[in-house]
Structure formats: C-alpha cells, structure tokens
C-alpha positions as a printed NumPy array, in Angstrom:
array([[-74.379,  46.467,   2.188],
       [-73.772,  44.462,   4.978],
       [-69.5  ,  42.209,   5.342],
       [-72.562,  38.946,   4.93 ],
       [-74.154,  40.022,   1.569],
       [-70.852,  41.568,  -0.552],
       [-69.627,  37.412,   0.672],
       [-71.937,  35.881,  -0.879],
       [-71.946,  38.326,  -3.541],
       [-68.524,  37.667,  -4.035],
       [-69.23 ,  33.787,  -4.095],
       [-71.942,  34.303,  -5.819],
       [-69.513,  36.116,  -9.51 ],
       [-66.544,  33.752,  -8.379],
       [-69.016,  30.632,  -9.205],
       [-71.233,  32.68 , -12.528],
       [-67.34 ,  33.334, -13.837],
       [-66.86 ,  29.276, -12.976],
       [-69.287,  28.229, -14.924],
       [-68.472,  30.248, -18.222],
       [-65.722,  28.419, -18.188],
       [-66.52 ,  25.15 , -17.76 ],
       [-66.368,  24.265, -21.898],
       [-62.948,  26.089, -21.09 ],
       [-60.525,  22.754, -23.454],
       [-58.008,  21.995, -20.983],
       [-55.25 ,  20.172, -21.762],
       [-54.451,  16.612, -20.089],
       [-52.034,  14.15 , -19.625],
       [-51.466,  11.155, -22.171],
       [-53.433,   9.177, -20.752],
       [-52.684,   6.038, -17.95 ],
       [-49.592,   8.49 , -17.245],
       [-48.752,   8.896, -14.464],
       [-47.051,  12.566, -14.97 ],
       [-44.406,  13.761, -12.68 ],
       [-45.203,  10.81 , -10.214],
       [-42.329,   8.163,  -9.393],
       [-42.025,   4.929,  -7.463],
       [-39.234,   6.144,  -4.867],
       [-37.884,  10.077,  -3.029],
       [-34.695,   9.458,  -5.32 ],
       [-36.186,   8.104,  -8.614],
       [-38.098,  11.499,  -8.425],
       [-35.671,  13.766,  -7.217],
       [-32.747,  12.758, -10.32 ],
       [-35.518,  13.503, -12.269],
       [-36.298,  17.223, -11.379],
       [-32.59 ,  17.91 , -11.177],
       [-32.307,  16.309, -14.75 ],
       [-35.655,  18.912, -16.046],
       [-34.847,  21.93 , -13.263],
       [-31.381,  21.598, -15.467],
       [-33.504,  21.888, -18.669],
       [-35.361,  24.978, -17.239],
       [-32.449,  27.356, -15.573],
       [-31.939,  27.274, -19.596],
       [-34.956,  29.202, -19.896],
       [-36.371,  32.291, -20.785],
       [-37.771,  34.637, -17.839],
       [-40.451,  35.19 , -20.678],
       [-40.907,  31.536, -20.583],
       [-41.707,  30.8  , -17.59 ],
       [-44.063,  33.589, -17.372],
       [-45.879,  31.706, -20.137],
       [-45.211,  28.264, -17.951],
       [-46.783,  30.587, -14.346],
       [-49.595,  31.739, -16.858],
       [-50.575,  28.291, -18.215],
       [-50.89 ,  26.859, -15.157],
       [-53.386,  29.706, -13.985],
       [-55.665,  28.647, -16.714],
       [-55.689,  25.325, -17.396],
       [-56.658,  25.408, -13.467],
       [-59.62 ,  27.237, -13.879],
       [-62.061,  24.617, -15.299],
       [-61.234,  22.936, -12.291],
       [-61.452,  25.162,  -8.83 ],
       [-64.559,  23.533,  -8.428],
       [-63.959,  20.257,  -8.287],
       [-60.413,  20.14 ,  -6.922],
       [-62.219,  22.372,  -3.919],
       [-65.251,  19.577,  -3.628],
       [-62.413,  16.364,  -3.985],
       [-60.243,  17.922,  -0.802],
       [-63.701,  18.37 ,   1.607],
       [-64.32 ,  14.892,   0.011],
       [-61.358,  13.088,   0.595],
       [-60.13 ,  15.584,   3.946],
       [-63.311,  15.652,   6.083],
       [-62.354,  19.713,   6.784],
       [-64.051,  22.773,   6.2  ],
       [-66.571,  23.559,   3.117],
       [-66.798,  23.514,  -0.248],
       [-68.299,  27.4  ,  -1.187],
       [-64.788,  28.554,   0.926],
       [-62.443,  26.658,  -1.029],
       [-62.999,  27.514,  -4.354],
       [-62.911,  31.276,  -2.959],
       [-59.528,  29.474,  -1.377],
       [-58.616,  27.925,  -4.769],
       [-59.418,  31.151,  -6.422],
       [-57.104,  33.445,  -4.339],
       [-54.091,  31.329,  -5.143],
       [-54.758,  31.433,  -8.811],
       [-55.198,  34.723,  -9.422],
       [-53.356,  36.015,  -6.704],
       [-49.759,  34.347,  -6.674],
       [-47.156,  36.372,  -7.562],
       [-44.999,  34.956, -10.254],
       [-41.964,  35.871, -12.618],
       [-42.493,  39.182, -11.187],
       [-41.251,  39.4  ,  -8.45 ],
       [-38.076,  38.505,  -8.694],
       [-37.166,  42.424,  -9.166],
       [-33.818,  43.16 ,  -9.764],
       [-31.521,  45.596,  -7.555],
       [-29.046,  47.735,  -7.922],
       [-25.846,  50.693,  -6.95 ],
       [-23.593,  52.465,  -8.278],
       [-20.615,  54.702,  -7.342],
       [-17.293,  56.095,  -7.886],
       [-16.061,  51.964,  -7.589],
       [-18.729,  50.561, -10.71 ],
       [-22.111,  49.61 , -10.295],
       [-22.98 ,  45.988,  -8.16 ],
       [-25.838,  44.062,  -9.481],
       [-28.902,  41.966,  -7.368],
       [-30.229,  39.099,  -9.415],
       [-32.107,  36.569,  -7.734],
       [-31.269,  32.714,  -9.405],
       [-33.299,  29.067,  -8.276],
       [-32.023,  26.86 ,  -5.888],
       [-32.412,  24.017,  -8.408],
       [-34.458,  20.967,  -6.934],
       [-37.1  ,  22.218,  -3.802],
       [-38.126,  19.885,  -1.538],
       [-41.624,  20.722,   0.356],
       [-44.136,  19.212,   2.563],
       [-47.66 ,  20.301,   1.789],
       [-50.733,  20.165,   4.918],
       [-54.32 ,  18.777,   4.987],
       [-56.261,  21.446,   5.926],
       [-55.149,  23.71 ,   3.213],
       [-53.205,  20.459,   0.261],
       [-54.739,  22.214,  -3.552],
       [-54.052,  25.295,  -2.409],
       [-50.721,  25.497,  -0.961],
       [-50.07 ,  22.844,  -4.117],
       [-51.207,  25.492,  -7.152],
       [-49.455,  28.453,  -4.914],
       [-46.178,  27.474,  -3.731],
       [-45.88 ,  25.66 ,  -7.804],
       [-46.321,  29.066,  -9.04 ],
       [-44.469,  31.031,  -6.92 ],
       [-41.541,  28.105,  -7.688],
       [-41.739,  27.835, -10.877],
       [-41.708,  31.21 , -10.519],
       [-38.561,  31.758,  -9.21 ],
       [-37.169,  28.683, -11.987],
       [-37.25 ,  26.176,  -9.927],
       [-38.004,  22.761, -10.252],
       [-40.097,  20.501,  -7.312],
       [-40.492,  17.852,  -5.315],
       [-43.739,  17.519,  -2.791],
       [-44.573,  15.95 ,   0.083],
       [-47.906,  16.312,   0.316],
       [-49.648,  15.009,   4.103],
       [-51.401,  11.214,   4.085],
       [-54.391,  12.761,   4.818],
       [-54.65 ,  14.764,   1.622],
       [-53.123,  12.031,  -0.641],
       [-55.7  ,  11.806,  -3.604],
       [-56.13 ,  14.992,  -3.983],
       [-52.41 ,  15.708,  -4.279],
       [-51.379,  13.368,  -6.34 ],
       [-53.951,  14.258,  -8.406],
       [-53.284,  17.688,  -8.55 ],
       [-49.707,  17.266,  -8.522],
       [-50.514,  15.03 , -12.01 ],
       [-52.091,  17.977, -13.167],
       [-49.254,  20.851, -12.426],
       [-46.886,  18.965, -14.366],
       [-49.256,  18.28 , -17.323],
       [-49.712,  21.293, -18.009],
       [-46.25 ,  22.413, -17.401],
       [-44.561,  20.356, -18.818],
       [-46.929,  20.681, -21.998],
       [-46.651,  24.112, -22.012],
       [-42.573,  24.551, -21.757],
       [-40.935,  21.289, -23.606],
       [-39.598,  20.658, -20.705],
       [-41.302,  16.894, -18.012],
       [-40.836,  16.47 , -13.771],
       [-40.863,  20.235, -12.997],
       [-42.838,  18.752, -10.357],
       [-43.435,  15.492,  -8.878],
       [-43.815,  13.08 ,  -6.026],
       [-43.463,   9.838,  -4.785],
       [-46.735,   7.133,  -5.368],
       [-46.849,   6.597,  -1.654],
       [-46.689,   9.934,   0.145],
       [-44.966,   9.122,   4.16 ],
       [-43.752,  10.12 ,   6.538],
       [-40.399,   8.469,   5.761],
       [-40.654,   9.085,   2.224],
       [-40.629,  12.23 ,   3.782],
       [-37.904,  12.338,   5.982],
       [-35.802,  11.381,   3.129],
       [-36.871,  13.644,   0.722],
       [-35.006,  16.297,   3.545],
       [-31.829,  15.656,   3.436],
       [-31.191,  14.06 ,  -0.65 ],
       [-28.355,  16.003,  -1.306],
       [-29.985,  16.987,  -4.767],
       [-32.638,  18.886,  -2.363],
       [-30.658,  22.324,  -1.192],
       [-34.239,  23.856,  -0.05 ],
       [-36.612,  22.651,   1.812],
       [-39.514,  24.788,   2.36 ],
       [-41.836,  23.89 ,   5.438],
       [-45.388,  24.286,   5.267],
       [-46.819,  21.986,   8.05 ],
       [-47.333,  21.765,  12.3  ],
       [-43.843,  22.718,  14.16 ],
       [-42.987,  18.606,  14.626],
       [-42.069,  18.659,  10.69 ],
       [-41.033,  22.277,  10.35 ],
       [-38.015,  21.38 ,  13.387],
       [-37.37 ,  17.777,  11.944],
       [-37.046,  20.264,   8.09 ],
       [-34.927,  22.569,  10.404],
       [-31.882,  20.221,  11.855],
       [-31.084,  18.485,   8.051],
       [-28.538,  21.723,   8.236],
       [-30.124,  22.986,   4.961],
       [-31.821,  25.884,   4.08 ],
       [-35.283,  25.513,   5.265],
       [-38.633,  27.977,   5.317],
       [-41.154,  26.589,   7.629],
       [-43.749,  27.573,   8.103],
       [-45.738,  27.04 ,  11.706],
       [-48.709,  26.674,  14.056],
       [-49.83 ,  30.407,  14.694],
       [-53.701,  31.461,  17.239],
       [-54.071,  34.645,  16.823],
       [-55.778,  36.965,  19.2  ],
       [-58.457,  39.917,  17.149],
       [-58.015,  42.652,  19.645],
       [-62.01 ,  45.596,  19.456],
       [-60.855,  48.773,  21.986],
       [-63.783,  50.697,  22.744],
       [-63.789,  53.275,  19.498],
       [-64.546,  50.216,  16.665],
       [-67.708,  50.395,  15.31 ],
       [-68.541,  47.023,  16.562],
       [-71.365,  46.279,  13.563],
       [-68.49 ,  46.158,  11.268],
       [-66.059,  43.82 ,  13.905],
       [-68.271,  41.445,  14.376],
       [-68.88 ,  41.058,  10.845],
       [-65.382,  40.661,  10.161],
       [-64.196,  38.705,  12.941],
       [-67.287,  36.109,  12.322],
       [-67.041,  36.309,   8.045],
       [-62.349,  35.133,   9.274],
       [-63.451,  32.891,  12.308],
       [-65.59 ,  30.775,  10.079],
       [-64.003,  30.866,   6.571],
       [-63.295,  27.457,   5.737],
       [-65.014,  26.357,   9.902],
       [-61.723,  27.657,  10.479],
       [-59.195,  25.746,   9.325],
       [-56.94 ,  28.385,   8.25 ],
       [-54.067,  29.3  ,  10.405],
       [-54.348,  33.309,   9.836],
       [-58.009,  33.193,  11.446],
       [-59.18 ,  34.557,  15.173],
       [-59.024,  32.047,  18.206],
       [-59.908,  33.921,  20.078],
       [-61.423,  37.532,  20.741],
       [-59.574,  40.144,  23.2  ],
       [-62.655,  42.999,  23.323],
       [-62.97 ,  46.104,  26.453],
       [-65.512,  46.07 ,  28.812],
       [-68.018,  48.375,  27.644],
       [-68.473,  47.477,  24.653],
       [-68.457,  43.544,  24.918],
       [-71.925,  42.337,  25.222],
       [-72.782,  44.442,  21.809],
       [-70.319,  42.738,  20.355],
       [-71.511,  39.55 ,  21.589],
       [-74.626,  41.238,  19.969],
       [-74.078,  41.788,  16.949],
       [-71.828,  38.629,  16.153],
       [-75.598,  36.75 ,  16.68 ],
       [-76.115,  38.926,  14.766],
       [-73.815,  37.356,  11.907],
       [-74.762,  33.887,  12.481],
       [-73.285,  33.283,  16.133],
       [-74.125,  30.744,  18.835],
       [-73.37 ,  32.079,  21.996],
       [-73.02 ,  29.734,  24.32 ],
       [-73.095,  30.483,  27.598],
       [-74.526,  27.548,  29.934],
       [-71.584,  26.211,  32.053],
       [-73.076,  23.276,  31.133],
       [-73.114,  23.261,  27.605],
       [-69.662,  24.636,  27.213],
       [-68.338,  22.341,  29.779],
       [-70.003,  19.843,  27.037],
       [-68.164,  21.604,  24.153],
       [-64.778,  21.548,  25.635],
       [-65.391,  17.306,  26.266],
       [-65.287,  16.826,  22.806],
       [-63.225,  19.977,  21.661],
       [-60.175,  19.281,  23.828],
       [-58.371,  15.937,  23.981],
       [-57.24 ,  15.213,  27.596],
       [-54.053,  15.855,  27.147],
       [-54.665,  19.758,  26.482],
       [-54.624,  19.233,  22.932],
       [-56.733,  20.287,  19.814],
       [-59.825,  16.61 ,  19.487],
       [-57.481,  16.148,  15.774],
       [-61.579,  14.478,  14.28 ],
       [-62.973,  17.819,  15.375],
       [-60.706,  19.866,  13.204],
       [-62.361,  21.425,  10.099],
       [-65.849,  20.564,  10.893],
       [-68.263,  22.543,  11.023],
       [-69.888,  23.45 ,  14.37 ],
       [-73.603,  22.249,  13.16 ],
       [-71.171,  19.12 ,  13.287],
       [-69.752,  20.144,  16.536],
       [-72.857,  21.29 ,  18.024],
       [-73.408,  17.766,  17.325],
       [-71.076,  16.235,  18.89 ],
       [-71.432,  17.786,  21.962],
       [-75.143,  17.083,  22.433],
       [-76.391,  20.931,  22.79 ],
       [-78.914,  21.624,  20.665],
       [-79.87 ,  24.321,  18.185],
       [-83.098,  25.664,  16.143],
       [-80.631,  27.465,  13.397],
       [-77.681,  27.204,  11.601],
       [-74.472,  28.447,  13.397],
       [-72.008,  30.244,  11.661],
       [-68.992,  29.847,  14.529],
       [-69.776,  29.622,  18.211],
       [-68.655,  31.852,  20.516],
       [-68.331,  31.17 ,  24.247],
       [-67.505,  34.259,  27.099],
       [-63.637,  32.773,  28.757],
       [-60.775,  33.894,  31.493],
       [-57.421,  34.483,  29.25 ],
       [-56.812,  30.405,  30.747],
       [-59.08 ,  28.881,  29.364],
       [-58.506,  25.212,  26.49 ],
       [-60.765,  27.165,  24.074],
       [-57.486,  30.325,  23.9  ],
       [-54.517,  28.77 ,  24.916],
       [-55.029,  25.873,  21.962],
       [-54.805,  26.65 ,  18.887],
       [-58.494,  24.844,  18.011],
       [-58.402,  24.521,  14.056],
       [-62.447,  24.699,  14.095],
       [-65.31 ,  27.214,  15.208],
       [-65.408,  27.729,  18.5  ],
       [-64.11 ,  31.294,  19.055],
       [-63.82 ,  32.571,  23.354],
       [-64.403,  35.578,  23.474],
       [-61.773,  37.342,  27.044],
       [-63.731,  40.235,  28.143],
       [-61.042,  42.923,  30.304],
       [-60.81 ,  45.983,  31.279],
       [-58.655,  48.631,  28.674],
       [-56.793,  48.667,  26.153],
       [-54.057,  47.79 ,  27.98 ],
       [-54.962,  44.611,  29.201],
       [-56.531,  43.968,  26.189],
       [-53.321,  44.076,  24.355],
       [-51.321,  42.16 ,  27.184],
       [-53.739,  39.219,  27.1  ],
       [-53.443,  39.29 ,  23.205],
       [-49.438,  39.341,  23.491],
       [-49.758,  36.344,  26.07 ],
       [-52.617,  34.031,  23.866],
       [-50.661,  34.614,  20.265],
       [-48.166,  32.835,  22.255],
       [-44.661,  34.051,  21.05 ],
       [-45.434,  32.23 ,  17.384],
       [-44.945,  35.38 ,  16.289],
       [-47.777,  34.589,  13.101],
       [-51.046,  36.372,  13.586],
       [-53.499,  39.161,  15.145],
       [-56.051,  41.327,  13.298],
       [-57.228,  44.939,  16.055],
       [-60.044,  46.624,  15.351],
       [-60.35 ,  49.692,  16.328],
       [-60.331,  53.21 ,  15.516],
       [-57.46 ,  55.298,  16.916],
       [-54.52 ,  55.176,  14.795],
       [-51.697,  55.212,  17.321],
       [-53.013,  52.413,  19.752],
       [-53.871,  50.749,  16.014],
       [-49.706,  51.236,  15.566],
       [-48.708,  50.291,  19.555],
       [-49.814,  47.019,  18.53 ],
       [-48.461,  46.567,  15.759],
       [-45.346,  46.552,  16.806],
       [-45.151,  45.542,  20.142],
       [-47.028,  42.347,  18.622],
       [-44.22 ,  41.299,  16.168],
       [-46.862,  39.549,  13.524],
       [-47.011,  38.364,   9.636],
       [-49.846,  39.159,   9.493],
       [-51.578,  41.942,  10.917],
       [-55.506,  43.35 ,  10.188],
       [-56.122,  46.498,  11.235],
       [-60.445,  47.093,  11.453],
       [-60.986,  44.233,   8.422],
       [-61.341,  39.972,   8.678],
       [-58.404,  37.942,   8.993],
       [-58.656,  36.532,   5.614],
       [-57.273,  39.648,   4.293],
       [-54.764,  38.807,   5.612],
       [-54.482,  36.584,   3.024],
       [-55.592,  39.603,   0.035],
       [-59.192,  38.786,   0.052],
       [-60.871,  41.894,   0.393],
       [-57.72 ,  43.415,   0.928],
       [-54.744,  44.554,  -0.442],
       [-51.834,  42.959,  -2.042],
       [-50.421,  39.145,  -3.413],
       [-51.148,  35.946,  -1.836],
       [-49.701,  33.23 ,   0.223],
       [-50.132,  29.617,   1.587],
       [-46.981,  29.605,   3.42 ],
       [-45.907,  31.597,   6.438],
       [-42.382,  31.554,   7.306],
       [-42.523,  32.518,  10.242],
       [-40.32 ,  30.236,  12.224],
       [-37.789,  30.814,   9.327],
       [-38.713,  34.676,  10.126],
       [-39.099,  35.465,   5.927],
       [-42.984,  35.829,   6.94 ],
       [-45.903,  35.606,   3.189],
       [-43.481,  33.895,   1.13 ],
       [-43.609,  34.7  ,  -2.2  ],
       [-41.713,  33.62 ,  -5.183],
       [-38.558,  35.467,  -4.335],
       [-37.699,  34.151,  -1.39 ],
       [-37.792,  30.06 ,  -3.437],
       [-34.719,  32.003,  -4.718],
       [-31.455,  32.905,  -4.246],
       [-30.265,  36.35 ,  -3.379],
       [-26.992,  36.529,  -5.98 ],
       [-24.015,  40.085,  -6.197],
       [-22.592,  40.776,  -9.612],
       [-20.193,  43.252,  -9.201],
       [-18.675,  45.316, -12.27 ],
       [-15.671,  48.045, -10.534],
       [-15.392,  49.409, -13.583],
       [-18.339,  50.898, -15.288],
       [-22.002,  51.526, -15.242],
       [-21.916,  54.331, -13.011],
       [-23.195,  57.964, -15.072],
       [-23.573,  60.427, -11.617]])
C-alpha cells in the first residue's frame, strides 16, 4: 500500500472511531465555575501546592485512574480541540491535529513509566524510586498547544505532581478551555481540585512570575530558545525544549520511492510546524533527480524558476534573516498565493533545490517549504547535514540500506531523535514504535521526556538485609 493511501486509511479509521464516541457522556464543570483558573500567579500556585499535598498521599492505582479518566474524557473532544486550535492560532490543519491529539492521549506513558531500580549485595540493598517534585511550572507553545498540554498533564500527574501552566498568548482561548477541562476531569476522578491550574490572563510577565515563584521547584519549558534561556537563569531545575532544524539524508542505497513518500508525509504533516519535521533534504547526486520526481508524485510542488524561488524567499524569510511568523504553519497553497505563484493543483509541500547556505536550509521555517541540497556522496551528505542541524542535537532522519552508514550518522549527529527509513513523525510514535512526547528537551539533555523525567530519583539504603544470593 502506498504511503499516502496508508495515511488516508489511518485518518479514516480515527475519524470513524471519534464518530462512534460522539455520544459518550462526559462529566462537566459546575456551570459558571472556572475550574483551575485564577486571577494571579500566586493564587494559582498556592492552590496547586495545597492540591499536591493531598495528591501525594494517593496510591499509584489512584494516579492510574486519573490518567485513565483523562484519556477517556478527552476522546470525544478531539475533533473540537483540533478545530479550536486551528481557528485560534491559524496554524496547521484540523485533520493532522486530530491525529496529534489522538497520539498524545493514547501513547503518552502514565504511571507505568515510573520504574523502580534495585541493587543488592553483601552490604544489603539500595532502592531507587521516583517521587514527585511538587508543583511543576510549565510553558506551552502556540504551535502544538493542546498536544503539549495533554501529553505533559498525563506525565506530570502520573509522577504525582500538580502543574501550573503558562500557555502561549497566541493560543490563549483553547489553552484556558483545555486546562479548565483537564482540571475538572482530574477533580471528578480523584476528588482533588486545582491539580492543573493557570491564570485568566496568560502573559510573558505571568510566565516570569511563575518561573521565580518559590513554591515551583521544576520548570518544564516547551518553547523557543529565548524562554528556555530565561528559565535557566532562574536557578531552578529546568527541562527545556529548544529549537531544531532537522535534516534528512538520502543516499544512493535508499528505497527512493519510499524515501520520497516518507519525506513528503513528514514535512507536510500539520504544515511542518512540528519541531521534528524534515526541514531540509541532503541527497546524493546520483539519485537526486529521481528523488525530486518521486516527491512530486507524492504531492510536492517542485519550484525551479529562479524568479519564483526569489518570490518564495521574500515572503518566507524576513529582511532580518528569520522566518516570517505570519506564514508559520500555513499551507503550501497559502504560501504560494502570498508569493504570487500560481499552481494548477493543491500541493502538500513546496520543494526547491538550493545550496547549503540558502536561508531555506539554514533557517527553521516551520512551514511546508523544504530545500533539497545536492551532494556528491554520503560522506559529504553527513557533513552537510551536521552543518545544517547546527549542533542543536534535536532530530534528524536518514534513508539508506547501508547499516554502517545509518549507524555512523546516528552516532555523529547525536540528536535526541534519529529516524531511519521513515517519516519524521515516527520519532513521536506515529507509524513508529515507542511512546510519544511533545516536550523534546535537547538543551537540558533529557531528550524525549515522559513521566519519569518529571520525578526525583531518590535512593533508599538498607545495610543489613534483603540480599539473598
């Protein structure tokens, strides 16, 4: 089955599943109440502290029930959540956001992620357990607002914490609605209010106040490098998700038809706003023409006219050499219209052959424009890919049948996510194995975060027993 057909089948099944669940009853907040939403940061944090003091006494089974309640109650809301997010932010598309939110609900690990370690010997036993921090201060982005809130709430509550969210002002309405929804679900599941809180008016100032609040010991920042740096200056423990500029290497041994389909799928998904999405392609010369042809067969528009390329550059990149925020997460058709370029079909992706120094290759555009850089061989491809990734150590993909090359690229690039012979989103568990995450903490080293990253690792030593070897 072709990749595009498989994608359409997956989407059809998910939409049918959602339709079946339309009549599932969902518990709602008391009419008129704003569950978990406060006027000031201090009020919200203090309420969360009190809530977490009660929550930490709950059993692991009760935490499992909380996670289960979140999953079950949000299923009927997925389509609404996706529609609201697109309407407010103007980024991405509803169909792909349905898939992303489904992924967050289904594949975010819960309490099962809090594994226990033990060491025994002549001097007894040492136990390593994971326990909560308390109230986590979390920043959520506008690019993936709902997915991040769902994913992090499941992981943070599974680890026994409460969470104060500082959502992006550009996704304020959907974020406040979802935070209130999450807090209500949790309260009705375990009887504790204000485990998920925020303020009525999210702002940069509110985020700064949260970062400096003495009752917030851990900061989890899913945003740009500026807010991550600011959090790291707080002197607190920080889990920070930074920028990425993921390249995709294609060598002459690759299955070119599949590589082209995978790259178009990954780079066009939700109009390329995922930080893990393919942002450039570095292809060995002998297969580049065929790769471009196959990408066109999978719905990409290959722009070759130099004047059209200039038009695209003018609208996609500002005079200051940064991405044009007005076009972030917009469709290929909208970008072409803005550039004054006509197209007789609806393209999924725009591809342009460039050199490695072109702004399309060096700037993280977060829009469905992908440069293809032609190189003579694999060694040069890896060198260029490392250069384009810019030492961010975020994500990279590669298409090859040469195991030695795949291993060398993975080792040399040292990215948090490295996808071999698949679309970038396989690194999030979609059409790939493993759990999902929407906070990829590259700057602070945690990588793909899950519940165990939101817990302290503690050591308990018993010196005179429980070694029976």
